[in-house]
Structures are given as structure tokens and as C-alpha cells.
mmCIF file of C-alpha atoms in Angstrom:
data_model
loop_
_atom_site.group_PDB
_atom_site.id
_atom_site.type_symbol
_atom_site.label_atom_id
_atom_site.label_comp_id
_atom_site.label_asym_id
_atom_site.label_seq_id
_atom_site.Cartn_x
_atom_site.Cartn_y
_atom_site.Cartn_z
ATOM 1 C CA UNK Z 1195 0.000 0.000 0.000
ATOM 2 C CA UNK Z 1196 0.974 3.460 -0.582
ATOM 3 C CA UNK Z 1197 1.176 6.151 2.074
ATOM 4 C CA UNK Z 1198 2.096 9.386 2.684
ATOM 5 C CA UNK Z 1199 3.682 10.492 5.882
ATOM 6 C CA UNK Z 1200 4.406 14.059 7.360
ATOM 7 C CA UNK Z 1201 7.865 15.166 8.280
ATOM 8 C CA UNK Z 1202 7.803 16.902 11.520
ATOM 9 C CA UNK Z 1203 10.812 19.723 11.218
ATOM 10 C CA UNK Z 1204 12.286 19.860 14.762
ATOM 11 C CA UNK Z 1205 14.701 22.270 13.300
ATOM 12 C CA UNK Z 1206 12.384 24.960 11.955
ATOM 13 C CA UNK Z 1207 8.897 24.760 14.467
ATOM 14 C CA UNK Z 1208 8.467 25.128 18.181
ATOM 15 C CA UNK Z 1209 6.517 21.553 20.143
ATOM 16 C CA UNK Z 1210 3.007 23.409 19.869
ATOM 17 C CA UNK Z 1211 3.228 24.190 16.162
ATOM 18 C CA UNK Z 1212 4.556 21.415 15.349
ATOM 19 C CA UNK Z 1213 1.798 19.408 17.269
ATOM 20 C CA UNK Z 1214 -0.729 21.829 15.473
ATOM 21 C CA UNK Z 1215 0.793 20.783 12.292
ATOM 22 C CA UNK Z 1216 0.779 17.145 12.931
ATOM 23 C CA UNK Z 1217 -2.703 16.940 14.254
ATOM 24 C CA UNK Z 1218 -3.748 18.882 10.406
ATOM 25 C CA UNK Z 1219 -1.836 16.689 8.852
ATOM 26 C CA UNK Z 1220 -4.011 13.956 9.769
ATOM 27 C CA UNK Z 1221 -6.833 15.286 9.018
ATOM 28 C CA UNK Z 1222 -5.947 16.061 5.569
ATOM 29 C CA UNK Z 1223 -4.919 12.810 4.997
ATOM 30 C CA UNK Z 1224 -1.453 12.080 5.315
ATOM 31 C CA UNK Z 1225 -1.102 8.728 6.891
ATOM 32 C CA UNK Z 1226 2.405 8.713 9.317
ATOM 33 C CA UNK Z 1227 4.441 10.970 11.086
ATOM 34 C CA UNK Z 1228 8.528 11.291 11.210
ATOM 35 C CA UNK Z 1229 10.220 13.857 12.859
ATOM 36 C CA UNK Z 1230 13.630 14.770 13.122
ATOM 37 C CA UNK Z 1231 16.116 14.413 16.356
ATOM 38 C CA UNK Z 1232 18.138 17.456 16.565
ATOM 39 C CA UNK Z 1233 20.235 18.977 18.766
ATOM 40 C CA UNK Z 1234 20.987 22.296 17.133
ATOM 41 C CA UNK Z 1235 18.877 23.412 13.706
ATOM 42 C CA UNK Z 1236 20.871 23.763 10.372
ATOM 43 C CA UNK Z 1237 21.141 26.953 10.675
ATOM 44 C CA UNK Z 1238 19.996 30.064 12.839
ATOM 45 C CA UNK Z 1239 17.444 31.379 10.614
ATOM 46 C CA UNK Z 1240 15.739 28.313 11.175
ATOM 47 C CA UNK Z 1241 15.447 28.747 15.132
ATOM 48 C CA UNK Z 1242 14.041 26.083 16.998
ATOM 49 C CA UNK Z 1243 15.310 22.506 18.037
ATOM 50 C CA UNK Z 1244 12.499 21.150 20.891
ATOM 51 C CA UNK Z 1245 14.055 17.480 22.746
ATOM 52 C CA UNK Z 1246 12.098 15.426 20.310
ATOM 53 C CA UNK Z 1247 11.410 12.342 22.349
ATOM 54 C CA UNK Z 1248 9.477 15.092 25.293
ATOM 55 C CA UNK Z 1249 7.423 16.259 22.368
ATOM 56 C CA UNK Z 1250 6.404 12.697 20.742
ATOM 57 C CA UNK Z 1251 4.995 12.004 23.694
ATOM 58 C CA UNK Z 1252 2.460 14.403 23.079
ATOM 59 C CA UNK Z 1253 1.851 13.549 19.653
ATOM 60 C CA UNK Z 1254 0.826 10.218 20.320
ATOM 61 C CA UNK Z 1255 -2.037 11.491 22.101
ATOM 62 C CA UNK Z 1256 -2.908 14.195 19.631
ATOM 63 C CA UNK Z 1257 -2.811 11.756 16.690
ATOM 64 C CA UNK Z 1258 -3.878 8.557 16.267
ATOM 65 C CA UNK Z 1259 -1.032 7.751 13.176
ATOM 66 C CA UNK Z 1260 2.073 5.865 12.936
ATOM 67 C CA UNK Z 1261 4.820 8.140 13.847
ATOM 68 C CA UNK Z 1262 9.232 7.721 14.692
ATOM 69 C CA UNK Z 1263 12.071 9.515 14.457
ATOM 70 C CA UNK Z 1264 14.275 9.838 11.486
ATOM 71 C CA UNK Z 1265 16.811 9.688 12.836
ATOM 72 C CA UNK Z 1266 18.322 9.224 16.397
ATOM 73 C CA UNK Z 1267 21.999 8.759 16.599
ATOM 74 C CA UNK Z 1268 23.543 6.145 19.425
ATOM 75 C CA UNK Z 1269 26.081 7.700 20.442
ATOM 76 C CA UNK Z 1270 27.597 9.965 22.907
ATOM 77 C CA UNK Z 1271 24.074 11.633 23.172
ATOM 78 C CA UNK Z 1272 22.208 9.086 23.266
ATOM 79 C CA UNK Z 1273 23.912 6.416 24.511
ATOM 80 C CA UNK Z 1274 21.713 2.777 23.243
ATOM 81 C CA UNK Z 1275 20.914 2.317 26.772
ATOM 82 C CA UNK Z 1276 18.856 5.197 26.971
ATOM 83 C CA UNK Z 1277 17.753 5.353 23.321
ATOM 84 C CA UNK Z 1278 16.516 1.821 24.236
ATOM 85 C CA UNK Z 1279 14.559 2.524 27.457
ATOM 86 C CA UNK Z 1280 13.210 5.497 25.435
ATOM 87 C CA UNK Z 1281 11.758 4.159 22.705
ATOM 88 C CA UNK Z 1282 10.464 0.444 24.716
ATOM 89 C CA UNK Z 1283 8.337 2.937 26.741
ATOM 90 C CA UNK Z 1284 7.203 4.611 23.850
ATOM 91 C CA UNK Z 1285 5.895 1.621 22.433
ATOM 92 C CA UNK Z 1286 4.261 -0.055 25.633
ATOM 93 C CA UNK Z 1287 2.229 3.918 25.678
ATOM 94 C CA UNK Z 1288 1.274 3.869 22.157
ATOM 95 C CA UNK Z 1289 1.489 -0.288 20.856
ATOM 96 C CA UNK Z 1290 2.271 -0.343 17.154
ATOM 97 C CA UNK Z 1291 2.544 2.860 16.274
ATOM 98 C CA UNK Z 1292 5.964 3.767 17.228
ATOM 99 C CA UNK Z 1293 9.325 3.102 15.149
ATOM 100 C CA UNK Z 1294 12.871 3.711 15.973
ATOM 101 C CA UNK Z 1295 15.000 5.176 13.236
ATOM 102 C CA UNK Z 1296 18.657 5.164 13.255
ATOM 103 C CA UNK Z 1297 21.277 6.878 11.768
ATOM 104 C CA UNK Z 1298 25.046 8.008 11.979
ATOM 105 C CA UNK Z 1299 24.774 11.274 12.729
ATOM 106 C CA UNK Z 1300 26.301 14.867 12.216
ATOM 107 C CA UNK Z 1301 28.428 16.790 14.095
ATOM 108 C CA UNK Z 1302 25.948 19.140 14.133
ATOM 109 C CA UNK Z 1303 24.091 17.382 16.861
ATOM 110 C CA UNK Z 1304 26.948 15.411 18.141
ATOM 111 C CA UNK Z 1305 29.715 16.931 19.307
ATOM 112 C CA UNK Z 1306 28.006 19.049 22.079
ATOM 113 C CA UNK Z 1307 29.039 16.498 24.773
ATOM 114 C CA UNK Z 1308 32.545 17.512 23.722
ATOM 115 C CA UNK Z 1309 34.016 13.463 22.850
ATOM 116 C CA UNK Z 1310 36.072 12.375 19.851
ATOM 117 C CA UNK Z 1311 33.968 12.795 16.454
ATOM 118 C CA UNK Z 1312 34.572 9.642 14.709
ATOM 119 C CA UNK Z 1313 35.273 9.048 10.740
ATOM 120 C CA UNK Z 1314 32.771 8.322 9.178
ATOM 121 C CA UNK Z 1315 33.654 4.575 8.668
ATOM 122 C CA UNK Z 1316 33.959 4.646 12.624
ATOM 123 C CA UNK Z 1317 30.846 6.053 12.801
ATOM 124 C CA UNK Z 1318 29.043 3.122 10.627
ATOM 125 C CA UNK Z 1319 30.314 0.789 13.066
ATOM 126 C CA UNK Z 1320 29.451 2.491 16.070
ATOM 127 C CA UNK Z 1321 25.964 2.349 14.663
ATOM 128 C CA UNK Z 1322 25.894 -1.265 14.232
ATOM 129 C CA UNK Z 1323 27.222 -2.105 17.182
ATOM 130 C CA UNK Z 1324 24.566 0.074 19.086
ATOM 131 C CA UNK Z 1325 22.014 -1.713 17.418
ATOM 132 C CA UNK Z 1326 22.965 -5.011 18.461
ATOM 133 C CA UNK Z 1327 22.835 -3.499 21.955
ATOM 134 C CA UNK Z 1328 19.078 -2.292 21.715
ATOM 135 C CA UNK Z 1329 18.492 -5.878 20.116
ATOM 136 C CA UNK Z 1330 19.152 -7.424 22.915
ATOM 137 C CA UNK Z 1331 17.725 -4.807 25.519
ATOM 138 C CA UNK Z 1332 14.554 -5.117 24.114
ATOM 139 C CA UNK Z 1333 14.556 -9.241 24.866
ATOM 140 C CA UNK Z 1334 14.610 -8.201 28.689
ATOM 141 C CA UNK Z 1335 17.404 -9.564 29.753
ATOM 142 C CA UNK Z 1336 20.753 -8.377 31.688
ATOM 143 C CA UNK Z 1337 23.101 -7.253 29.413
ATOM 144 C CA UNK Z 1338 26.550 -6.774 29.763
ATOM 145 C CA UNK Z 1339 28.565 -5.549 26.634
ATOM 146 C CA UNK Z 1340 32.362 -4.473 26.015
ATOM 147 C CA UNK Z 1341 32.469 -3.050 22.254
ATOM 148 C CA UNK Z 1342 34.877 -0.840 20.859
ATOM 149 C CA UNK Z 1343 32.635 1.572 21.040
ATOM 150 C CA UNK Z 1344 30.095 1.518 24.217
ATOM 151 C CA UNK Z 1345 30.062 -0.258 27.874
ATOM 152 C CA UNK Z 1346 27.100 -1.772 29.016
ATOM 153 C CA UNK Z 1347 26.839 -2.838 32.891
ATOM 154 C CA UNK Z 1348 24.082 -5.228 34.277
ATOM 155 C CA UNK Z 1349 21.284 -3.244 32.226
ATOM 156 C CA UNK Z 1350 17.911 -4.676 32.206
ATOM 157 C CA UNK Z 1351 14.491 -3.067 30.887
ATOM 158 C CA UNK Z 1352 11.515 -3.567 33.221
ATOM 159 C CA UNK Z 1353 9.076 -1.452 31.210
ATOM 160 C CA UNK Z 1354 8.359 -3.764 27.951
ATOM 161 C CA UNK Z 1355 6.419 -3.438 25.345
ATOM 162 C CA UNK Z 1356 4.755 -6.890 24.231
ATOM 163 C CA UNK Z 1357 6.529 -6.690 21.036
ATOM 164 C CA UNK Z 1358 9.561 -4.182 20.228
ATOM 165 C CA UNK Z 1359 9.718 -1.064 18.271
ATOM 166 C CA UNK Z 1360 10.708 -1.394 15.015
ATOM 167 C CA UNK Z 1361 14.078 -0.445 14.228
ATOM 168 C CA UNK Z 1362 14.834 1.253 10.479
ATOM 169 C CA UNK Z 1363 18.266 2.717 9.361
ATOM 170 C CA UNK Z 1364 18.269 5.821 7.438
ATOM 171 C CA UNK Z 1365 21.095 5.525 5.243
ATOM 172 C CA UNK Z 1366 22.455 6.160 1.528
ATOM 173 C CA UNK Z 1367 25.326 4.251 0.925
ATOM 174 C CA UNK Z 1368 25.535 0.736 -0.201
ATOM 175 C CA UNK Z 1369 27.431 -0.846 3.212
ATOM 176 C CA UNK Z 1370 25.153 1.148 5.003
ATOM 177 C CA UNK Z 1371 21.646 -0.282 3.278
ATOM 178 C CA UNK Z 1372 22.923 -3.751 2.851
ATOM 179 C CA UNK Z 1373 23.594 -4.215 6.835
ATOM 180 C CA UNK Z 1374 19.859 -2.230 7.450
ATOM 181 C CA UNK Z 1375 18.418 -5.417 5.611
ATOM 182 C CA UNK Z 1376 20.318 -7.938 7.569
ATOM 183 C CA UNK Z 1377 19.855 -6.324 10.966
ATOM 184 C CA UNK Z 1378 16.812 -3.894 11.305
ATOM 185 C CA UNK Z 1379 13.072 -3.879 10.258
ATOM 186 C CA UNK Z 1380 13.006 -1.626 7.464
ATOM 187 C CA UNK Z 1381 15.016 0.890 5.399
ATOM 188 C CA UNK Z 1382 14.818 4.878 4.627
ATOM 189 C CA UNK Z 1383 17.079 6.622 2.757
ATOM 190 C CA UNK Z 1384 16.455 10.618 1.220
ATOM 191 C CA UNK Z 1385 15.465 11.464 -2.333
ATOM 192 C CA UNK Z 1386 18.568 11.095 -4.729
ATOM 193 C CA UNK Z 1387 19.003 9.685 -8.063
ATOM 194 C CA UNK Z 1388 16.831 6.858 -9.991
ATOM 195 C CA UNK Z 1389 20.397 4.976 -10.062
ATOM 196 C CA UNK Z 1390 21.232 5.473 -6.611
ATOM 197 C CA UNK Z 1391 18.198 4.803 -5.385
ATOM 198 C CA UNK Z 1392 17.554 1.308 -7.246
ATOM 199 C CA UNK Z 1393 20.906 0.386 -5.862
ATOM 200 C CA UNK Z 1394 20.227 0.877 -2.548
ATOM 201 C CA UNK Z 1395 16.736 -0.876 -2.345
ATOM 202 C CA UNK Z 1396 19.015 -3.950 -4.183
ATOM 203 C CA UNK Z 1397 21.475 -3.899 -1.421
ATOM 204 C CA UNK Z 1398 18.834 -3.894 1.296
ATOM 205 C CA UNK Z 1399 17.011 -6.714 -0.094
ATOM 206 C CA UNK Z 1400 20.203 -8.677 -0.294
ATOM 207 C CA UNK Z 1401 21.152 -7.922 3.283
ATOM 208 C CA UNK Z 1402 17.519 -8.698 4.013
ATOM 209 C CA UNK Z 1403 17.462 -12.671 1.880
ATOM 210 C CA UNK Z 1404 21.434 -12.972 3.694
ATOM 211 C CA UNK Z 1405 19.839 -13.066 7.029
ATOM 212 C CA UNK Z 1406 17.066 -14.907 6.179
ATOM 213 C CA UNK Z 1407 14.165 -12.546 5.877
ATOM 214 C CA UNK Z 1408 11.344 -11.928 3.505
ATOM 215 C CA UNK Z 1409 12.736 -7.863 1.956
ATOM 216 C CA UNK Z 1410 8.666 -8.193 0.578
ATOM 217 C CA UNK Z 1411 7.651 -7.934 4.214
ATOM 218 C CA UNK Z 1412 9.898 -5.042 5.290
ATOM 219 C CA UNK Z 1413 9.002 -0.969 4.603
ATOM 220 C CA UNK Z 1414 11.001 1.103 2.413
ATOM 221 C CA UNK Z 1415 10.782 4.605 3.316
ATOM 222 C CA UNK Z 1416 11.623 7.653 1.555
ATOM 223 C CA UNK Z 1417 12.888 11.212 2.452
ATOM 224 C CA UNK Z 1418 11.467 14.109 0.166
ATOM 225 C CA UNK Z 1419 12.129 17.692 0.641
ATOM 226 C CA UNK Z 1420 9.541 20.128 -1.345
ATOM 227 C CA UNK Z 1421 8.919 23.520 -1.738
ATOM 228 C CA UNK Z 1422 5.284 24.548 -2.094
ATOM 229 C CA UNK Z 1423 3.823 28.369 -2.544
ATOM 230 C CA UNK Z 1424 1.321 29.675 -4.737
ATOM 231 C CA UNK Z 1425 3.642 31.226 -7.019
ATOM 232 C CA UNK Z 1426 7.077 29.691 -8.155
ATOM 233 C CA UNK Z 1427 8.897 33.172 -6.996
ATOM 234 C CA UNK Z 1428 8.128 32.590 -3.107
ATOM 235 C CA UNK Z 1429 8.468 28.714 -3.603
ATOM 236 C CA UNK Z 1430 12.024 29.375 -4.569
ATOM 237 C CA UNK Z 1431 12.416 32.006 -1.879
ATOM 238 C CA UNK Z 1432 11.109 29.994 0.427
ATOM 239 C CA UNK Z 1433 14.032 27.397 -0.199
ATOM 240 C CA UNK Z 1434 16.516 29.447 -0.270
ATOM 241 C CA UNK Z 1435 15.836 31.081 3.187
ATOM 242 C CA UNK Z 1436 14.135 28.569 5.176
ATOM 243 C CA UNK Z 1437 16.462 25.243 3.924
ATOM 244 C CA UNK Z 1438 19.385 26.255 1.684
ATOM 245 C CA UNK Z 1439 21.216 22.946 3.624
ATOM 246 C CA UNK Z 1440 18.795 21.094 0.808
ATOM 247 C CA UNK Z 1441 20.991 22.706 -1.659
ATOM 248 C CA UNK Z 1442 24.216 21.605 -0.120
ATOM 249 C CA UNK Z 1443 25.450 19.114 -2.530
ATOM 250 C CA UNK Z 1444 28.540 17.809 -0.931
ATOM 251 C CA UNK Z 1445 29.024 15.753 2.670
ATOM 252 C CA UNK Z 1446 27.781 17.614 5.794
ATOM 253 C CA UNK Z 1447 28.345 15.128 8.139
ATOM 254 C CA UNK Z 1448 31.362 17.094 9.831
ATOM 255 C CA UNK Z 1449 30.249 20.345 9.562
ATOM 256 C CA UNK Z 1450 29.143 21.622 13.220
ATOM 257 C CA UNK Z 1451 27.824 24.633 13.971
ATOM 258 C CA UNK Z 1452 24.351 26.272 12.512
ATOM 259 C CA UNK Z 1453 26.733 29.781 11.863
ATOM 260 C CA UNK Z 1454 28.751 27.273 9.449
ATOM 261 C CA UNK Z 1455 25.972 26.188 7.823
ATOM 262 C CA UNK Z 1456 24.688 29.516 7.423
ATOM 263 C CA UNK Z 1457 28.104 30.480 5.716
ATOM 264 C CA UNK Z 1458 27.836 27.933 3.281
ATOM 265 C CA UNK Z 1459 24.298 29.008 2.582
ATOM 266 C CA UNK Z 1460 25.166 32.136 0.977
ATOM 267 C CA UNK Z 1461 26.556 30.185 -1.866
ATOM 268 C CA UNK Z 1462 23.197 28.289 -2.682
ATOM 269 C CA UNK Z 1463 21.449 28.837 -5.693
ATOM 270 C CA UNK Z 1464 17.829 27.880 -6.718
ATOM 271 C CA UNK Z 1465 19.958 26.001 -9.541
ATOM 272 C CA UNK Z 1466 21.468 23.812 -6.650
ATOM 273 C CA UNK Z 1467 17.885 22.218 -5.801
ATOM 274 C CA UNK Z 1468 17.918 20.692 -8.977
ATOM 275 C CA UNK Z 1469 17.486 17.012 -7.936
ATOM 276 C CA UNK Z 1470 17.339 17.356 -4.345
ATOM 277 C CA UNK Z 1471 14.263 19.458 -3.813
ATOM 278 C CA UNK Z 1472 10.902 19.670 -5.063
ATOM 279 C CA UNK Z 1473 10.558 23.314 -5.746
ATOM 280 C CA UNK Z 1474 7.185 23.684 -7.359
ATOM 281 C CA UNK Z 1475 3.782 25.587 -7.109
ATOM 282 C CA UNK Z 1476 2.221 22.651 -9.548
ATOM 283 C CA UNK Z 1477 0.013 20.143 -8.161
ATOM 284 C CA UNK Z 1478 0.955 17.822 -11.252
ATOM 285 C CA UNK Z 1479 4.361 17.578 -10.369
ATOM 286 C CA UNK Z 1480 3.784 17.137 -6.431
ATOM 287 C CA UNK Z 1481 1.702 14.214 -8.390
ATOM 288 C CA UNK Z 1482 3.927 12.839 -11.222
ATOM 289 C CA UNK Z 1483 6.835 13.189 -8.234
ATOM 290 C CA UNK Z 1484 5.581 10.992 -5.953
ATOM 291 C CA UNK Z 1485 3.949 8.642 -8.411
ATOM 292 C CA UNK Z 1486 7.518 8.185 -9.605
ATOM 293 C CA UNK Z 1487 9.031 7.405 -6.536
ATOM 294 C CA UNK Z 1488 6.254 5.118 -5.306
ATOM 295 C CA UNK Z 1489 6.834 3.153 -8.836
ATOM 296 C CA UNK Z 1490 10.604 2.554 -8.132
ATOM 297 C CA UNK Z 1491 9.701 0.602 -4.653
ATOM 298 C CA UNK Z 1492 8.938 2.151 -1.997
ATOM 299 C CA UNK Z 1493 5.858 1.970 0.592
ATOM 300 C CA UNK Z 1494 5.796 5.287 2.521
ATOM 301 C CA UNK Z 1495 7.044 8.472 1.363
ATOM 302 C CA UNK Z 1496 7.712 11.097 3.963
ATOM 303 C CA UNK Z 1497 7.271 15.025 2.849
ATOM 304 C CA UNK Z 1498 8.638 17.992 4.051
ATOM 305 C CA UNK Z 1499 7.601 21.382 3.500
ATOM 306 C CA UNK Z 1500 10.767 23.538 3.193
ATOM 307 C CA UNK Z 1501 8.866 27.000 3.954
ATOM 308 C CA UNK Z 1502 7.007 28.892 7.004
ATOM 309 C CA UNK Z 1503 3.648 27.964 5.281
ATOM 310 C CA UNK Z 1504 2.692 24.741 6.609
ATOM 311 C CA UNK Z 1505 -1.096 25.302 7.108
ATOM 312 C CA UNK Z 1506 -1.514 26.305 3.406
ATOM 313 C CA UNK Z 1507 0.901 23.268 1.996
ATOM 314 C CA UNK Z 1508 -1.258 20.879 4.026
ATOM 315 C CA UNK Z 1509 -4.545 21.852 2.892
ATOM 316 C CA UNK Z 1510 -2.621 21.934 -0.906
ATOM 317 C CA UNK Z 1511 -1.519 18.497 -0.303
ATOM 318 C CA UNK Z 1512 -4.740 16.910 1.099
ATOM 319 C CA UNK Z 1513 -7.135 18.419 -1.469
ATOM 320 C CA UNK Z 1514 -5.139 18.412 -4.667
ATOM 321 C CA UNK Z 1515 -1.722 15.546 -4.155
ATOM 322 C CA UNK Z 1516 -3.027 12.816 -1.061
ATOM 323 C CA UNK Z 1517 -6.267 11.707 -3.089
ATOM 324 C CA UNK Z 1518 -3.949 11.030 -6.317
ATOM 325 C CA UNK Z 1519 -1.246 9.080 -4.766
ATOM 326 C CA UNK Z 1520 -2.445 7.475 -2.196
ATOM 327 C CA UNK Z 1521 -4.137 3.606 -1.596
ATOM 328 C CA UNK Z 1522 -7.232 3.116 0.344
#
């Protein structure tokens, strides 16, 4: 089945709004929530950054959808002990609705607590090895781990859900998706190229048949950034101001502070969204766009509204894009 899910931008809208927003979103029609797990936002001019995992739960009693976070980052942070008593509870308040998505992470968000930023192949690792960690958490039992890259002593859950949260990985390299299919529950990566993107959902189904699982039976989620106005003029402004990081077309993982990002924004072009963002006034090609994507594989597709004007993109979406795309 088809769906469309909400992204809930942490980095851009305070907990109310973004509860508002969420609580619309429904009722025009989108079908599951994501929202991001930020520290700091990309940059200033975006302004907010609420503790995520306060605010969802809220939103599981203000909506009655599906909903996770894409993505938390084990880590220095979050450490998988916490990240796993976190999300257990937030499955045992709201049963099957809740799924934990995982990624490497940015310095962005990372290096407040001041440790050693990994490489990025460390930081693969780290990732896998956490979620072996909140594999075995979520079974109950006392675990004691000594990894290269966490210590866990005598840890036990005692508030279990009756079956775990689903973990996803939100990745785009082909390591990356290959190990999601072995190890987690389903796979998310963010809009990129036809190529790209066929060989990722490849490499996650053969990580998926190499551990013995059906990939037929697992979600494939999608990323999209867009950016909706009336007119093409303030759709393109709206970009430019509100998420030039979308235009950013070279690795951001080390980059760490929103006044860097905001630096680096003054080179962005509306050119630069070419490929990576949506920029369009046109309900057709909100239409042909996500027909396109749906075609190549994937089950949900998660939107996000570059600009301020969330109330107006909903109401776009659910009258002239949801009933077009979308599976009873």
C-alpha cells in the first residue's frame, strides 16, 4: 500500500506548532508521522530545536497515526541504553505505532558532549554495534557488553512493550543499506538519483534474503524535501531562506555549527535544488513526483515542507496531491 507520511521539522517549528501541524496533517490525509532528532537546527534562521522524544509524547495522544524519528543517533548523546529505554516505553504507551529510526549522525548534533567525532567509517560501526545493543535490551534480559565503542553494565528493561519497536536505518550508501536489511526492520534513505536509489533498495534486499528474511515484508521509506507556494517566486524564496542545507550538494556530516551552515548558505542557488528538492507551485508535479518514486519501490514516502507555510501546503496536499497518490 501506498502512504504518505508528514515530516515533523524539529529544526524549523516550536513543540506546539509542530503538534498543530501534525494533528492537520491527519486530518488532511497524510497517513504517518517522522520527525527529526536534533540537537541544534541547520542553521539560525531556522530557530528552533524542541528534545524530540518530550514532544512525541504528546503527539501520540494528539494523533492517532504511525509516527518515529528519522533519525536518532547512538552515540555519545544518546547512549543505546537510553535510546533503548526510550523508545520500549514509547511503544508499551502507544502499541504499534511507534518506530525507531537510526542513523550516523552529524556533528551538528553530536559533538556538544565535547568526545572524539569519529570518521565516518567509525561512525558506521558504532551504529551497528549500538544496534545489536538495543536488540538485545529489548529481549529483557541483563546485558553486559564491552564493544569498541560503548560499555554496558548489568542493564535490564523492566518497562516492555509486548513486542519491540521497530528499528529502520536511514542511510544512503551501499554498506550502510545492505547491513539495514540484515539487521533492522526496514530501510529509509532521502530522495537522490533513480540509479542510486535502485541500488540501494538492491542492497537492502540482499542484506535482508542474507539473514534470512522476507525484503517483501519489510518498509522502504523515503525522504522528500519540497517547496510549495502559490507562485514559483516565493516557492524558490522559500528554499533558499528557510532550507538552503537542501541545496548543499557535498558531505555535511562534519560540519558543526548552525553559523557554518549559514556560511555555506550564501553560496546556494535555486539552480542547486535541482534534484534534491521539489521546488514547485504545480500540483501535477507534487503528483507525477511521488507517483515516480512510489513506482521505483517504496511503501511510505515522507514530505517535508521547506517553507514557514505549513497550514496552506497541508490543505494543498490533502485536497489536490493525497487523493492522487495514495491507496485506500
Amino acid at each position: 500500500m501506498c502512504q504518505v507520511g508528514f515530516f515533523a521539522s524539529t529544526e524549523q517549528f516550536g513543540p506546539r506548532e509542530l503538534l498543530e501541524q501534525c494533528v492537520q496533517a491527519e486530518r488532511v490525509g497524510f497517513r504517518a508521522i517522522m520527525a527529526s532528532d536534533h540537537f541544534h537546527p541547520w542553521t539560525p534562521q531556522q530557530g528552533q530545536s524542541p528534545f524530540v522524544w518530550a514532544w512525541l509524547g504528546a503527539l501520540g495522544r494528539e494523533v492517532s497515526l504511525p509516527f518515529g524519528t528519522a533519525v536518532s543517533t547512538p552515540g555519545d548523546r544518546y547512549h543505546p541504553t537510553v535510546l533503548a529505554q526510550a523508545a520500549a516505553t514509547m511503544e508499551v504507551m502507544y502499541p504499534d505505532r511507534f518506530r525507531l529510526g537510526l542513523g550516523s549522525g552529524e556533528a551538528l548534533n553530536e559533538h556538544i558532549t565535547g568526545g572524539y567525532w569519529p570518521e565516518p567509517q567509525d561512525r558506521v560501526a558504532r551504529l551497528l554495534e549500538a544496534v545489536g545493543i538495543l536488540r538485545r535490551l529489548f529481549t529483557g534480559e541483563v546485558v553486559r557488553h564491552q564493544g569498541r565503542f560503548f560499555r554496558v553494565e548489568s542493564a535490564r528493561l523492566y518497562t516492555l512493550p509486548k513486542n519491540p519497536p521497530p528499528l529502520f536505518i536511514a542511510t544512503s550508501g551501499p554498506y550502510l543499506s545492505r547491513k539495514t536489511g540484515e539487521l533492522c526492520d526496514a530501510f529509509m534513505t532521502v530522495g537522490a538519483s533513480e540509479e542510486k536509489i535502485r541500488m540501494l533498495l538492491e542492497n537492502f534486499e540482499k542484506g535482508a534474503r542474507a539473514a534470512s528474511k522476507d525484503p517483501a515484508a519489510m518498509s522502504r521509506m523515503l525522504l522528500v524535501h519540497v517547496s510549495w507556494a502559490p507562485n514559483p517566486q516565493e516557492a524558490i524564496d522559500n528554499a533558499l531562506r528557510e532550507w538552503p542545507n537542501g541545496g548543499m550538494d557535498f558531505p555535511k556530516g562534519d560540519i558543526r555549527r548552525p553559523e557554518d551552515f549559514e556560511a555555506l548558505a550564501r553560496m546556494v542557488r535555486p539552480e542547486h535544488f535541482q534534484g534534491r528538492v521539489l521546488v514547485s507551485s504545480r500540483a501535477e508535479e507534487h503528483i507525477s513526483f511521488l507517483r515516480f518514486l512510489f513506482a521505483l519501490g517504496f511503501a511510505e514516502i515522507y514530505v517535508h515542507n521547506c517553507g514557514r507555510n505549513q497550514a496552506e501546503f497541508l490543505d494543498f496536499y490533502g485536497q489536490e496531491v493525497l487523493p492522487e497518490v495514495q491507496e485506500d
